[in-house]
Short mmCIF file of C-alpha atoms and ligand atoms in Angstrom, two decimals:
data_model
loop_
_atom_site.label_atom_id
_atom_site.label_comp_id
_atom_site.label_asym_id
_atom_site.label_seq_id
_atom_site.Cartn_x
_atom_site.Cartn_y
_atom_site.Cartn_z
CA MET A 1249 113.92 41.36 73.58
CA SER A 1250 113.71 45.42 74.40
CA THR A 1251 113.50 46.04 77.98
CA VAL A 1252 112.68 50.39 77.19
CA PRO A 1253 108.86 50.71 77.92
CA ALA A 1254 106.81 51.48 74.34
CA SER A 1255 106.21 55.02 76.06
CA TRP A 1256 108.08 57.92 78.09
CA LEU A 1257 105.20 57.51 79.67
CA ASP A 1258 105.59 54.05 80.92
CA GLU A 1259 108.10 54.98 82.66
CA ILE A 1260 106.79 57.53 85.04
CA PRO A 1261 106.04 55.03 87.64
CA ALA A 1262 109.86 53.41 87.75
CA ARG A 1263 111.13 57.22 87.60
CA LEU A 1264 108.26 57.98 91.24
CA ALA A 1265 110.12 54.63 92.86
CA GLU A 1266 113.63 56.51 92.54
CA ILE A 1267 112.89 59.70 93.84
CA GLU A 1268 111.03 57.59 96.83
CA ARG A 1269 114.62 55.70 97.33
CA ALA A 1270 116.34 58.30 97.41
CA HIS A 1271 114.51 59.72 100.48
CA LEU A 1272 113.15 62.98 98.40
CA LEU A 1273 109.55 61.42 97.89
CA ARG A 1274 107.39 64.43 98.98
CA ARG A 1275 103.69 64.07 100.82
CA ARG A 1276 101.07 66.43 101.62
CA ARG A 1277 99.44 67.13 105.08
CA VAL A 1278 95.76 67.13 105.25
CA VAL A 1279 95.72 69.83 108.01
CA GLN A 1280 92.62 71.22 109.83
CA PRO A 1281 92.66 74.52 112.09
CA ALA A 1282 92.36 73.92 115.42
CA GLY A 1283 92.66 76.91 117.24
CA GLY A 1284 95.76 79.63 117.56
CA ALA A 1285 98.76 77.48 116.17
CA ARG A 1286 97.74 74.62 116.37
CA LEU A 1287 96.25 72.39 113.29
CA LEU A 1288 95.48 68.84 113.26
CA VAL A 1289 97.39 67.21 111.01
CA ASP A 1290 96.41 63.90 109.95
CA GLY A 1291 93.74 64.36 112.14
CA GLN A 1292 96.60 63.87 115.00
CA PRO A 1293 96.94 67.50 117.10
CA MET A 1294 99.79 69.59 116.69
CA LEU A 1295 101.70 72.40 117.46
CA ALA A 1296 102.64 74.15 114.16
CA PHE A 1297 106.06 76.39 113.48
CA CYS A 1298 105.45 76.32 110.15
CA SER A 1299 102.75 79.15 108.88
CA ASN A 1300 103.91 81.90 107.16
CA ASP A 1301 100.53 83.21 109.09
CA TYR A 1302 102.97 85.85 110.84
CA LEU A 1303 100.55 88.23 112.47
CA GLY A 1304 98.12 84.95 112.57
CA LEU A 1305 95.58 86.82 110.70
CA ALA A 1306 94.58 83.98 108.50
CA GLY A 1307 91.40 82.60 110.50
CA HIS A 1308 90.57 86.31 112.22
CA PRO A 1309 86.39 86.87 111.74
CA ALA A 1310 86.91 89.82 109.63
CA LEU A 1311 88.11 88.55 107.13
CA ALA A 1312 85.49 85.81 107.06
CA GLU A 1313 82.89 88.14 107.25
CA ALA A 1314 83.93 90.60 104.61
CA ALA A 1315 84.40 87.72 102.38
CA ARG A 1316 80.52 86.77 103.23
CA GLU A 1317 79.93 90.14 102.65
CA ALA A 1318 81.34 90.08 99.50
CA THR A 1319 79.81 87.11 98.24
CA ARG A 1320 76.70 88.33 98.81
CA SER A 1321 77.20 92.08 96.19
CA PHE A 1322 79.67 90.33 94.22
CA GLY A 1323 79.29 86.85 93.93
CA VAL A 1324 82.42 84.07 93.57
CA GLY A 1325 84.26 84.76 90.90
CA SER A 1326 85.08 86.72 89.25
CA GLY A 1327 84.35 85.65 85.35
CA GLY A 1328 87.19 86.98 83.59
CA SER A 1329 91.05 88.30 83.16
CA PRO A 1330 91.43 91.93 84.57
CA LEU A 1331 91.58 93.20 81.49
CA VAL A 1332 88.31 92.27 80.10
CA SER A 1333 85.36 91.59 82.65
CA GLY A 1334 87.30 90.52 86.02
CA HIS A 1335 88.68 94.31 87.26
CA SER A 1336 86.13 94.61 90.33
CA ALA A 1337 85.31 97.34 91.91
CA ALA A 1338 86.52 95.49 95.28
CA ASN A 1339 89.31 94.35 93.62
CA ALA A 1340 90.03 98.32 91.61
CA ALA A 1341 89.80 99.78 95.46
CA LEU A 1342 91.54 97.39 96.84
CA GLU A 1343 94.42 98.75 94.61
CA GLN A 1344 94.13 102.07 95.28
CA GLU A 1345 94.20 101.47 99.06
CA LEU A 1346 97.19 98.76 98.79
CA ALA A 1347 99.41 101.43 96.42
CA ALA A 1348 98.82 104.43 99.85
CA PHE A 1349 99.16 101.35 101.96
CA VAL A 1350 102.42 100.60 101.30
CA GLN A 1351 103.36 105.03 100.18
CA LEU A 1352 104.31 104.03 96.76
CA PRO A 1353 102.15 106.29 92.90
CA ARG A 1354 100.27 102.57 92.19
CA ALA A 1355 100.22 99.38 92.66
CA LEU A 1356 98.95 96.51 90.12
CA TYR A 1357 96.86 92.76 91.68
CA PHE A 1358 97.86 89.32 91.41
CA TYR A 1359 96.15 86.15 92.17
CA ALA A 1360 99.27 84.87 93.37
CA GLY A 1361 102.94 85.76 94.29
CA TYR A 1362 104.15 82.92 91.61
CA ALA A 1363 102.40 84.36 89.03
CA THR A 1364 103.16 88.41 89.79
CA ASN A 1365 107.08 87.11 89.19
CA THR A 1366 106.76 84.87 86.75
CA GLY A 1367 105.17 87.32 84.81
CA ILE A 1368 106.56 91.08 85.61
CA ILE A 1369 110.47 89.93 85.10
CA PRO A 1370 109.82 89.23 81.57
CA ALA A 1371 107.67 92.36 81.14
CA LEU A 1372 110.60 93.92 82.38
CA VAL A 1373 113.69 93.05 80.44
CA GLY A 1374 114.51 89.97 77.46
CA ASP A 1375 117.08 88.98 75.22
CA GLY A 1376 119.80 91.15 75.07
CA ASP A 1377 119.52 92.97 78.65
CA ALA A 1378 121.21 91.50 82.03
CA LEU A 1379 119.67 90.57 85.16
CA PHE A 1380 121.54 90.38 88.76
CA SER A 1381 119.92 87.68 90.74
CA ASP A 1382 120.53 87.12 94.53
CA ALA A 1383 121.78 83.51 95.44
CA LEU A 1384 119.14 82.00 97.63
CA ASN A 1385 116.25 83.89 95.70
CA HIS A 1386 113.76 82.64 95.76
CA ALA A 1387 112.25 80.29 93.26
CA CYS A 1388 110.05 82.22 91.06
CA LEU A 1389 112.42 85.32 90.70
CA ILE A 1390 114.79 83.06 88.91
CA ASP A 1391 112.10 81.31 87.03
CA GLY A 1392 110.55 84.86 85.87
CA ALA A 1393 114.75 85.23 85.23
CA ARG A 1394 114.87 82.11 83.15
CA LEU A 1395 111.27 83.08 81.49
CA SER A 1396 112.55 86.51 80.44
CA ARG A 1397 115.83 85.18 78.35
CA ALA A 1398 118.01 87.91 80.09
CA SER A 1399 121.60 86.63 80.40
CA ILE A 1400 121.70 86.36 84.30
CA HIS A 1401 124.50 87.10 86.24
CA ARG A 1402 124.39 85.26 90.24
CA TYR A 1403 126.06 86.92 92.53
CA PRO A 1404 126.65 85.18 96.07
CA HIS A 1405 124.42 86.13 98.80
CA ALA A 1406 123.69 89.18 99.93
CA ASP A 1407 127.80 89.62 98.43
CA LEU A 1408 127.24 93.42 97.01
CA ALA A 1409 130.95 93.74 96.18
CA ALA A 1410 130.65 91.02 93.86
CA LEU A 1411 127.04 92.59 92.75
CA GLU A 1412 128.53 95.59 92.13
CA ALA A 1413 131.37 94.25 90.10
CA ALA A 1414 128.70 92.53 88.23
CA LEU A 1415 127.10 95.97 86.96
CA ALA A 1416 130.10 97.31 86.41
CA ALA A 1417 131.22 95.15 83.79
CA SER A 1418 127.86 95.44 82.74
CA THR A 1419 127.53 96.85 78.95
CA ALA A 1420 123.45 95.79 78.35
CA ARG A 1421 121.01 99.06 78.12
CA ARG A 1422 119.04 97.43 80.15
CA LYS A 1423 119.55 96.09 84.21
CA LEU A 1424 117.31 94.61 86.55
CA VAL A 1425 118.21 93.86 90.27
CA VAL A 1426 116.32 91.07 91.27
CA SER A 1427 116.18 90.05 95.69
CA ASP A 1428 114.46 89.09 98.43
CA ALA A 1429 113.95 91.70 100.67
CA VAL A 1430 113.60 89.18 103.47
CA PHE A 1431 115.52 85.24 102.42
CA SER A 1432 112.58 82.84 102.60
CA MET A 1433 115.09 80.38 104.50
CA ASP A 1434 117.33 82.15 106.42
CA GLY A 1435 115.25 84.89 107.84
CA ASP A 1436 118.20 88.02 107.49
CA LEU A 1437 116.73 90.94 105.66
CA ILE A 1438 118.81 92.57 102.81
CA ASP A 1439 120.53 95.54 102.53
CA ILE A 1440 118.03 97.52 101.02
CA PRO A 1441 118.99 101.55 100.87
CA ALA A 1442 122.98 99.75 99.55
CA LEU A 1443 121.25 97.93 97.41
CA LEU A 1444 119.29 100.81 95.88
CA ALA A 1445 122.05 102.65 95.68
CA LEU A 1446 124.05 100.13 93.59
CA CYS A 1447 121.35 100.38 91.28
CA GLU A 1448 121.01 104.17 91.59
CA ARG A 1449 125.30 104.10 90.49
CA PHE A 1450 124.75 101.75 87.70
CA ASP A 1451 120.84 103.21 85.68
CA ALA A 1452 119.71 99.72 87.23
CA LEU A 1453 115.85 99.01 88.30
CA LEU A 1454 115.40 97.36 91.41
CA LEU A 1455 112.27 93.92 92.11
CA LEU A 1456 112.69 93.33 95.67
CA ASP A 1457 110.31 91.14 96.55
CA ASP A 1458 108.90 91.63 100.33
CA ALA A 1459 107.01 88.09 100.71
CA HIS A 1460 108.47 87.05 104.24
CA GLY A 1461 108.42 91.67 105.47
CA PHE A 1462 104.91 92.97 104.31
CA GLY A 1463 102.91 92.87 107.37
CA VAL A 1464 105.32 92.75 109.86
CA LEU A 1465 108.61 95.28 109.41
CA GLY A 1466 108.14 98.87 108.60
CA PRO A 1467 105.94 100.97 111.17
CA GLN A 1468 101.88 99.68 110.85
CA GLY A 1469 103.92 97.36 108.62
CA ARG A 1470 104.29 98.85 105.48
CA GLY A 1471 107.23 96.99 104.79
CA SER A 1472 110.96 96.28 104.82
CA LEU A 1473 111.29 99.00 101.90
CA ALA A 1474 109.15 102.04 104.46
CA GLN A 1475 111.12 100.67 107.29
CA ALA A 1476 114.24 101.19 105.65
CA GLY A 1477 112.82 104.65 104.84
CA LEU A 1478 112.24 104.79 101.19
CA THR A 1479 108.57 105.63 100.23
CA GLY A 1480 106.30 108.04 100.21
CA VAL A 1481 108.48 111.25 99.81
CA ALA A 1482 111.10 109.35 99.97
CA ALA A 1483 110.42 107.02 96.97
CA SER A 1484 112.84 106.37 94.18
CA ARG A 1485 111.46 105.25 90.48
CA ARG A 1486 114.24 103.05 90.74
CA VAL A 1487 112.36 100.42 92.90
CA LEU A 1488 109.71 97.80 92.42
CA TYR A 1489 108.09 96.89 95.59
CA MET A 1490 106.46 93.11 95.31
CA ALA A 1491 104.87 91.31 98.10
CA THR A 1492 102.56 88.90 98.59
CA LEU A 1493 98.74 88.48 100.28
CA GLY A 1494 98.75 85.22 101.55
CA LYS A 1495 101.38 84.85 104.23
CA ALA A 1496 101.04 87.92 106.75
CA ALA A 1497 98.29 89.80 105.34
CA GLY A 1498 96.36 86.34 106.07
CA VAL A 1499 93.97 85.98 102.48
CA ALA A 1500 96.18 85.23 98.88
CA GLY A 1501 97.41 86.77 96.27
CA ALA A 1502 100.50 89.29 95.55
CA PHE A 1503 100.56 93.09 94.27
CA VAL A 1504 103.67 95.22 93.32
CA ALA A 1505 104.01 98.64 93.69
CA GLY A 1506 105.86 101.22 92.53
CA ASP A 1507 106.63 104.42 89.59
CA ASP A 1508 103.06 105.41 87.69
CA ALA A 1509 104.50 104.65 84.19
CA LEU A 1510 106.66 101.31 85.08
CA VAL A 1511 103.78 99.94 86.83
CA GLU A 1512 101.18 101.03 83.73
CA TRP A 1513 103.97 99.14 81.84
CA LEU A 1514 103.04 96.18 83.40
CA LEU A 1515 100.26 96.47 83.25
CA GLN A 1516 100.21 95.97 79.61
CA LYS A 1517 102.44 94.10 79.09
CA THR A 1518 102.77 91.57 81.71
CA ARG A 1519 101.39 87.52 80.70
CA THR A 1520 100.96 86.07 84.07
CA TYR A 1521 98.91 89.53 84.69
CA ILE A 1522 97.29 89.51 80.82
CA PHE A 1523 95.74 85.53 80.47
CA ALA A 1524 94.93 84.88 82.78
CA THR A 1525 91.01 85.31 85.67
CA ALA A 1526 91.58 87.84 87.84
CA ALA A 1527 91.28 86.70 91.46
CA PRO A 1528 88.06 86.42 92.93
CA PRO A 1529 86.36 89.77 95.01
CA LEU A 1530 85.75 88.16 97.92
CA LEU A 1531 89.62 87.48 98.52
CA ALA A 1532 89.47 91.37 97.79
CA SER A 1533 87.34 92.22 100.13
CA ALA A 1534 89.47 90.18 102.45
CA LEU A 1535 92.90 91.92 101.79
CA ARG A 1536 90.69 95.62 101.94
CA THR A 1537 90.03 94.48 105.79
CA SER A 1538 93.21 92.65 106.76
CA LEU A 1539 95.04 95.74 105.13
CA SER A 1540 93.21 98.05 108.21
CA LEU A 1541 93.60 95.27 110.62
CA ILE A 1542 97.61 94.89 109.44
CA GLU A 1543 98.14 99.41 109.81
CA ALA A 1544 96.56 98.72 113.82
CA ALA A 1545 98.68 95.67 114.68
CA ASP A 1546 101.01 96.97 116.56
CA ASP A 1547 101.00 94.77 119.52
CA LEU A 1548 100.16 91.23 117.47
CA ARG A 1549 104.11 92.56 116.35
CA GLN A 1550 105.38 93.09 119.34
CA HIS A 1551 103.97 90.20 120.75
CA LEU A 1552 105.90 88.68 117.82
CA ALA A 1553 109.31 90.16 118.50
CA ALA A 1554 109.21 89.29 121.89
CA ARG A 1555 107.74 85.40 120.75
CA ILE A 1556 110.93 86.07 118.69
CA ALA A 1557 113.40 86.80 121.93
CA GLN A 1558 112.66 84.27 123.94
CA LEU A 1559 112.91 81.82 120.76
CA ARG A 1560 116.44 83.45 119.50
CA ALA A 1561 117.28 82.99 124.05
CA GLY A 1562 116.31 79.15 124.54
CA LEU A 1563 118.10 78.27 121.50
CA ALA A 1564 121.26 80.84 122.50
CA ARG A 1565 121.19 78.42 125.65
CA LEU A 1566 121.84 74.42 123.55
CA PRO A 1567 124.61 72.86 124.20
CA PRO A 1568 127.72 74.64 121.48
CA ALA A 1569 129.19 70.35 121.10
CA LEU A 1570 126.37 70.22 119.24
CA GLY A 1571 127.52 71.89 116.56
CA TRP A 1572 123.96 73.57 115.77
CA GLN A 1573 123.50 77.19 114.23
CA LEU A 1574 120.96 79.85 115.07
CA LEU A 1575 121.76 82.31 111.78
CA PRO A 1576 121.15 85.53 112.17
CA SER A 1577 117.21 86.87 112.01
CA ASP A 1578 115.02 89.58 113.93
CA THR A 1579 111.77 88.05 111.05
CA ALA A 1580 109.35 85.65 112.02
CA VAL A 1581 111.92 83.31 109.82
CA GLN A 1582 115.07 81.42 112.12
CA ALA A 1583 117.17 79.48 110.74
CA LEU A 1584 118.65 76.87 113.30
CA VAL A 1585 121.15 74.75 111.12
CA ILE A 1586 121.91 71.01 111.91
CA GLY A 1587 124.06 70.00 109.43
CA SER A 1588 123.47 66.26 107.95
CA ASN A 1589 120.10 65.67 106.40
CA GLU A 1590 120.33 62.51 108.42
CA ALA A 1591 120.38 64.80 111.47
CA ALA A 1592 117.98 67.30 110.47
CA LEU A 1593 115.19 64.57 110.08
CA ALA A 1594 115.88 63.08 113.19
CA VAL A 1595 115.38 66.08 115.59
CA MET A 1596 112.27 66.93 112.99
CA GLU A 1597 111.05 63.41 113.56
CA SER A 1598 112.01 63.87 117.60
CA LEU A 1599 109.96 67.19 117.59
CA ARG A 1600 106.67 64.94 115.55
CA GLU A 1601 106.74 62.90 119.00
CA GLN A 1602 106.50 65.57 121.07
CA GLY A 1603 103.27 66.93 119.21
CA LEU A 1604 105.32 69.85 117.10
CA TRP A 1605 105.66 70.95 113.39
CA VAL A 1606 108.65 72.14 112.27
CA PRO A 1607 109.98 71.47 108.92
CA ALA A 1608 113.66 69.67 108.23
CA ILE A 1609 114.53 71.87 105.44
CA ARG A 1610 117.29 70.07 103.18
CA PRO A 1611 119.48 70.93 100.22
CA PRO A 1612 118.51 71.18 96.87
CA THR A 1613 116.32 73.69 98.76
CA VAL A 1614 119.04 75.45 101.24
CA PRO A 1615 123.52 74.63 100.23
CA ALA A 1616 124.66 70.94 100.85
CA GLY A 1617 125.51 70.70 104.55
CA THR A 1618 123.08 72.90 105.73
CA ALA A 1619 119.93 70.76 106.76
CA ARG A 1620 118.07 73.17 108.85
CA LEU A 1621 115.08 73.37 110.66
CA ARG A 1622 113.02 76.50 109.65
CA ILE A 1623 111.03 77.39 112.38
CA ALA A 1624 108.03 80.21 111.40
CA LEU A 1625 106.68 82.03 114.42
CA SER A 1626 103.45 84.04 114.54
CA ALA A 1627 101.83 86.53 116.97
CA ALA A 1628 99.40 83.39 117.11
CA HIS A 1629 102.14 81.84 119.10
CA THR A 1630 101.90 82.23 123.17
CA ALA A 1631 104.96 82.27 125.44
CA GLU A 1632 103.72 78.49 126.28
CA ASP A 1633 104.05 77.76 123.25
CA VAL A 1634 107.71 78.82 121.78
CA ASP A 1635 108.49 76.90 125.76
CA GLN A 1636 107.27 73.87 124.95
CA LEU A 1637 109.45 74.11 121.49
CA LEU A 1638 112.45 74.47 123.55
CA GLN A 1639 111.83 71.90 126.35
CA ALA A 1640 111.71 69.50 122.92
CA LEU A 1641 114.91 70.86 121.75
CA HIS A 1642 116.64 70.80 124.89
CA ARG A 1643 115.24 67.44 125.67
CA HIS A 1644 116.54 66.32 122.14
CA ALA A 1645 120.01 67.67 122.45
CA ALA A 1646 120.73 65.94 125.63
CA LEU A 1647 120.15 62.75 124.11
CA ALA A 1648 121.89 63.63 120.88
CA LEU A 1649 124.76 64.74 122.72
CA PRO A 1650 127.44 61.92 123.81
CA VAL A 1651 127.33 61.50 127.16
CA PRO A 1652 130.91 63.68 129.10
CA ALA A 1653 133.70 60.82 130.31
CA ALA A 1654 134.72 60.44 133.12
CA ALA A 1655 137.30 62.85 134.28
C1 PLP B 2461 105.42 82.79 99.25
C2 PLP B 2461 106.63 83.76 98.16
C3 PLP B 2461 106.11 83.09 97.05
C4 PLP B 2461 105.14 82.93 95.96
O1 PLP B 2461 103.99 84.14 96.07
P1 PLP B 2461 102.20 82.83 96.50
O2 PLP B 2461 101.28 84.03 96.81
O3 PLP B 2461 102.42 81.94 97.22
O4 PLP B 2461 102.32 82.81 94.96
C5 PLP B 2461 106.74 84.54 96.40
N1 PLP B 2461 108.46 85.08 97.10
C6 PLP B 2461 108.44 84.89 97.66
C7 PLP B 2461 109.79 85.60 98.64
C8 PLP B 2461 107.38 83.79 98.58
O5 PLP B 2461 108.40 83.40 99.66
#
């Protein structure tokens, strides 16, 4: 008589159908590079504004050659975890070069940014400790916080007065503040000196995730901490600087850098580091080449800055009656808030029909009512590419607006 399925596994198809009915089923697109910022997406040529390859280095021939060359001497796999036999000469050299590049005492190289944050946070704080987290932090900082079992204080985005109050009220001996440097869905940069000053005052450690600033911000692309003047002789032992290597660096992986003793602690205690196979040496070799390209890439960073300015100027000319809002951002991540899910999807679809791929980001990734286009610019975009996007948006806007009533 009962309609309850025998096993919970029998419920999976119905649960999938539920997600589909709510229009929340996610689909992967099969992509192939097609030159510059262009991709073949499910076989269709598209101009893409959704890649985190901010300097356009992912397809650089020098990186491919470094990987090929490393494969000849190291083979392909690392064969073990870093604390056993996986710490290859290429990975060791990369760590030295990463530390020098970001002007901090020591660096630890990981196979992924997600695993870095979910691993290092539980290595730093635990039961009885306190963790303070910006409301718009990346998912892997949130997951790392949960795994740590520390008590979590979530403060409103960039609200340093709220953070100050929470730090002042905390009686925990160990306090950790975690924050994106550049927020991934808004593109805004946190006030790093003010954040660090609070950490100094309340004896807290700051974990700064610079996934979207490394390679792009600061002198020679050394990142947001260098841009704030807080590296080299001005480095503070209170900052753990973390960045990913699959975005502007164009390869894969991540690293954390900071005080020697702290980094040694992470090496001893981070489970996602200790119990995982080390990244393949061919990636470390490609990354060593990438670091030297990034250092010399002022021309690419200038070109990117010009595309950002071009896009913002063009978006500012959209009719205000649309009610769209361009969030403040000087970075490659530009968020155009449309509002409702339906409206954001309609804009995305209209762009797609014109051969442009710009993702609509909806809740729960962003707060309800702030569905948006997340436009990611890259040094691979030409001025003509950005013009094409602006023209398509202006065309959509002209059709979306009601015709003004005759006077
Ligand atoms: C992409 C990203 C990560 C994850 O890095 P992966 O190397 O892709 O695992 C972590 N933090 C932020 C802010 C990111 O944008």
